[in-house]
Short mmCIF file of C-alpha atoms in Angstrom, two decimals:
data_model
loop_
_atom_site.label_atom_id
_atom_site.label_comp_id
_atom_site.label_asym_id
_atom_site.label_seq_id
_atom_site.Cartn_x
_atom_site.Cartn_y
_atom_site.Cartn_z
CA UNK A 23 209.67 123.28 96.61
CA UNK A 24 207.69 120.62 95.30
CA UNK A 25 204.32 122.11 95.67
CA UNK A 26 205.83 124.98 93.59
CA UNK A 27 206.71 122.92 91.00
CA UNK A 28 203.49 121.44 90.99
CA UNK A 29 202.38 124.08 88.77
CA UNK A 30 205.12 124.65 86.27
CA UNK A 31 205.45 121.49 84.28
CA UNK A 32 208.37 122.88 82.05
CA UNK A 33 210.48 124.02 85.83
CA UNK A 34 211.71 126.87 87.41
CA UNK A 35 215.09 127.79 87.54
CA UNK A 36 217.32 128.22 90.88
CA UNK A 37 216.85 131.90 91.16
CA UNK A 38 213.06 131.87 90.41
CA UNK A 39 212.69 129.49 93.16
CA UNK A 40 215.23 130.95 95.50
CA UNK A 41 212.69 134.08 94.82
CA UNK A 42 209.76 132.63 95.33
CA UNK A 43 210.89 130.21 98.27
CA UNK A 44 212.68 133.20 100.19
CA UNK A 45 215.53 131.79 100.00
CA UNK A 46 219.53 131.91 99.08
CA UNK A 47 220.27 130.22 95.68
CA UNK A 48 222.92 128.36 97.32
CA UNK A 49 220.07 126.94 99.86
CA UNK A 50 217.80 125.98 96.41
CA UNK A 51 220.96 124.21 94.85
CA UNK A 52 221.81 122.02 98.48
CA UNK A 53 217.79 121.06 98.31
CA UNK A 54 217.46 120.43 94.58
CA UNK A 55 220.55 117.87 95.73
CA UNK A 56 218.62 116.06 98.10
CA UNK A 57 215.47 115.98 96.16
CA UNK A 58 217.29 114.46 93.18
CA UNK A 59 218.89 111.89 95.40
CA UNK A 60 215.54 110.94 96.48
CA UNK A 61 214.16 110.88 92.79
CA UNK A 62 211.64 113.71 93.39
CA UNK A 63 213.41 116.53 90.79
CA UNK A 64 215.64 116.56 88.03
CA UNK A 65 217.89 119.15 87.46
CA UNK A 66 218.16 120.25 83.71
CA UNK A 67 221.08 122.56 83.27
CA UNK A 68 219.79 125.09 86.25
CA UNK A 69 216.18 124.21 85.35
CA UNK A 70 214.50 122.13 88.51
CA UNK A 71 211.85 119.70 87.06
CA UNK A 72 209.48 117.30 89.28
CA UNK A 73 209.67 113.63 88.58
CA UNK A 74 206.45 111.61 88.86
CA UNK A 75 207.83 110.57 92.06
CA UNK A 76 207.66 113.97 93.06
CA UNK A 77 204.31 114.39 91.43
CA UNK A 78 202.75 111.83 93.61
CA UNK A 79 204.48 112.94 96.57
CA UNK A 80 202.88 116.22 96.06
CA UNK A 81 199.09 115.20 95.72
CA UNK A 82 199.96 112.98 98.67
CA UNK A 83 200.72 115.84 100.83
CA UNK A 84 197.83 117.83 99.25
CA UNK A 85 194.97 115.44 100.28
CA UNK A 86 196.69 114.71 103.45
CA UNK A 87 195.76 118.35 103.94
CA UNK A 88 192.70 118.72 102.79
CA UNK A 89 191.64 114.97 104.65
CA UNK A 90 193.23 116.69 108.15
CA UNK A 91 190.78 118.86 110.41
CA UNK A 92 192.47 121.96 111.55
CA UNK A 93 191.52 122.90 115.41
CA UNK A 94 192.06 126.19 116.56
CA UNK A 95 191.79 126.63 120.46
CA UNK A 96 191.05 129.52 122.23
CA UNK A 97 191.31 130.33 125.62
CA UNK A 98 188.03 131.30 127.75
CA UNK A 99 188.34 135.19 129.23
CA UNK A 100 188.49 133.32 133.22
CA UNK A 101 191.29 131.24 131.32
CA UNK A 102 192.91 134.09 129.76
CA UNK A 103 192.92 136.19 133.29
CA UNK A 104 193.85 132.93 135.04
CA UNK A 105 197.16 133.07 132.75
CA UNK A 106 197.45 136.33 132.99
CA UNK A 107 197.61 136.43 136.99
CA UNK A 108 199.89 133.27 137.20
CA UNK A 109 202.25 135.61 134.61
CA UNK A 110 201.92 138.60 137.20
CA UNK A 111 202.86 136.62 139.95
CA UNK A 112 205.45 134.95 138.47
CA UNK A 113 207.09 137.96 136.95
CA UNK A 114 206.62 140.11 140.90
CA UNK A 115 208.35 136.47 142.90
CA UNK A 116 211.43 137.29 139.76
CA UNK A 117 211.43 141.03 140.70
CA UNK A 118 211.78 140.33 144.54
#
């Protein structure tokens, strides 16, 4: 929620974020609580507004992103029909 408000300085309301977020409006309004608790959002008559709290948060999260190498893994063919045969055998002991 707060990257999203990272770009609208003026807020979103609850619906526009429960649309944009995928979520229920009642979910946006039980967040929005917790986030003003914390001092990351105000809440302007239905309007959700970061705080600089939540400002800093955000480009805290956003270079902790960029900074933080993402390894993707894949599995060798012999490891793939290793996996695959353990599975087989696995699934024919079940059967029995």
């Amino acid at each position: 929620m707060l990257i999203e408000l990272e770009h609208h300085k003026h807020g979103k309301t609850y619906e526009k974020l429960a649309r944009e977020l995928h979520v229920t409006k009642d979910k946006v309004e039980e967040l929005v609580k917790n986030l003003v608790a914390k001092d990351l959002v105000t809440d302007d008559n239905g309007t959700v507004i970061s705080t600089e709290s939540g400002k800093e948060l955000c480009k805290k999260v956003e270079k902790h992103r960029v900074e933080t190498p993402i390894k993707l893994q894949m599995l060798s063919n012999d490891e793939t029909m290793g996996l695959v045969n353990v599975l087989k055998k696995m699934l024919e002991k079940e059967e029995n």
